[in-house]
C-alpha positions as a printed Julia matrix, in Angstrom:
130×3 Matrix{Float64}:
 -24.79  -76.75   -70.01
 -21.37  -75.88   -68.38
 -20.49  -74.91   -72.28
 -22.97  -72.34   -72.39
 -20.97  -69.36   -70.63
 -17.9   -70.18   -72.96
 -20.16  -70.12   -76.17
 -21.69  -66.97   -75.05
 -18.36  -65.39   -74.7
 -16.72  -67.07   -78.04
 -20.14  -65.53   -79.81
 -19.63  -61.8    -78.17
 -15.91  -61.65   -78.79
 -16.54  -63.14   -82.23
 -19.19  -60.59   -83.0
 -16.82  -58.01   -82.11
 -14.35  -59.54   -84.24
 -16.61  -59.74   -87.23
 -18.15  -56.09   -86.63
 -14.4   -54.83   -86.94
 -13.9   -57.24   -89.86
 -17.25  -55.97   -91.49
 -16.7   -52.38   -90.94
 -13.04  -52.33   -92.22
 -14.41  -54.22   -95.46
 -17.12  -51.74   -96.09
 -15.1   -48.53   -95.07
 -12.41  -49.49   -97.56
 -14.73  -50.46  -100.33
 -17.39  -47.75  -100.09
 -15.13  -45.05   -98.91
 -11.73  -45.62  -100.3
 -12.58  -47.55  -103.53
 -10.86  -50.9   -102.51
 -11.82  -54.2   -104.22
 -13.91  -56.3   -101.8
 -11.4   -59.33  -101.79
  -8.44  -57.12  -100.76
 -10.31  -55.25   -98.32
 -11.53  -58.61   -97.17
  -7.72  -59.6    -96.2
  -6.96  -56.24   -94.22
 -10.34  -56.6    -92.5
  -9.32  -60.12   -91.41
  -5.75  -58.89   -90.41
  -7.76  -56.2    -88.0
 -10.25  -58.79   -86.92
  -7.57  -61.36   -85.93
  -6.1   -59.29   -83.35
  -9.41  -58.6    -81.83
 -10.56  -62.29   -82.02
  -7.44  -63.68   -80.63
  -6.99  -61.26   -77.7
 -10.69  -61.56   -76.79
 -10.68  -65.51   -76.78
  -7.45  -65.83   -75.16
  -8.17  -63.43   -72.34
 -11.97  -64.07   -71.8
 -13.44  -66.85   -73.31
 -10.49  -69.76   -72.67
  -8.95  -67.64   -69.93
  -9.83  -70.92   -67.56
  -7.86  -73.02   -69.74
  -4.87  -71.37   -68.93
  -3.02  -71.55   -72.26
   0.07  -69.5    -72.51
  -0.38  -67.0    -75.37
   3.05  -68.01   -76.81
   1.29  -71.66   -77.2
  -2.33  -70.36   -78.13
  -1.07  -67.59   -80.48
   0.23  -70.21   -83.29
  -2.36  -72.38   -82.93
  -5.25  -69.69   -83.08
  -3.21  -68.29   -86.23
  -3.42  -71.55   -87.95
  -6.85  -71.91   -87.24
  -7.65  -68.36   -88.48
  -5.83  -68.63   -91.24
  -7.41  -71.72   -92.51
 -10.88  -70.07   -91.72
  -9.83  -67.11   -93.44
  -8.71  -69.4    -96.49
 -12.41  -70.63   -96.47
 -13.84  -67.04   -96.18
 -11.75  -65.75   -99.2
 -12.65  -68.82  -101.37
 -16.33  -68.74  -100.4
 -16.66  -64.89  -100.83
 -14.91  -64.94  -103.91
 -17.03  -67.76  -105.57
 -20.13  -66.0   -104.0
 -19.23  -62.89  -105.35
 -18.71  -64.44  -108.74
 -21.53  -66.27  -109.24
 -24.48  -64.77  -107.26
 -25.89  -61.42  -107.67
 -25.91  -60.66  -104.01
 -24.45  -57.58  -102.51
 -20.82  -57.92  -101.37
 -21.93  -57.06   -97.84
 -24.56  -59.42   -97.61
 -22.46  -62.16   -98.87
 -19.53  -60.97   -96.4
 -21.89  -61.22   -93.47
 -23.17  -64.66   -94.66
 -19.65  -66.08   -94.91
 -18.68  -64.93   -91.54
 -21.46  -66.75   -89.82
 -20.65  -69.9    -91.55
 -16.58  -69.96   -90.58
 -17.46  -68.87   -87.15
 -19.41  -72.27   -86.07
 -16.32  -73.98   -87.34
 -13.78  -71.7    -85.73
 -15.68  -72.34   -82.11
 -15.19  -75.96   -82.2
 -11.57  -75.95   -83.22
 -10.85  -73.16   -80.76
 -12.5   -74.99   -77.42
 -10.73  -78.51   -78.48
  -7.43  -77.28   -80.12
  -5.98  -73.78   -80.05
  -6.88  -72.59   -76.71
  -6.02  -76.05   -75.1
  -4.1   -75.6    -71.96
  -0.64  -77.59   -71.56
  -1.06  -80.98   -69.6
   0.22  -81.16   -66.12
   3.74  -82.45   -66.05
């Protein structure tokens, strides 16, 4: 039961980051003619900033991880998640008849579950007492 507030905060921050990611992709594709996969990279860059700051300052604040320690770990985790995101997104775009925005929403949800587990156990792990 003690994990519920952390999970709720993670979901809230994740939803904000996903909304930024999603909105950026739709804005770039629909409004500026970008290719969906390229727009996805730009959306991820913006979402990473929102996600790291929110998770570090809100969700995992009690872990007291220094940002200098947490950011490289979270970046590694986020890049791995983005690689999964981009690979799945590219495959679904190519082989399904589903709209790009619906596919992106589904992929973002799938990667979020994996990111939560690894964030809580590794990326925002506080330093051990000396």
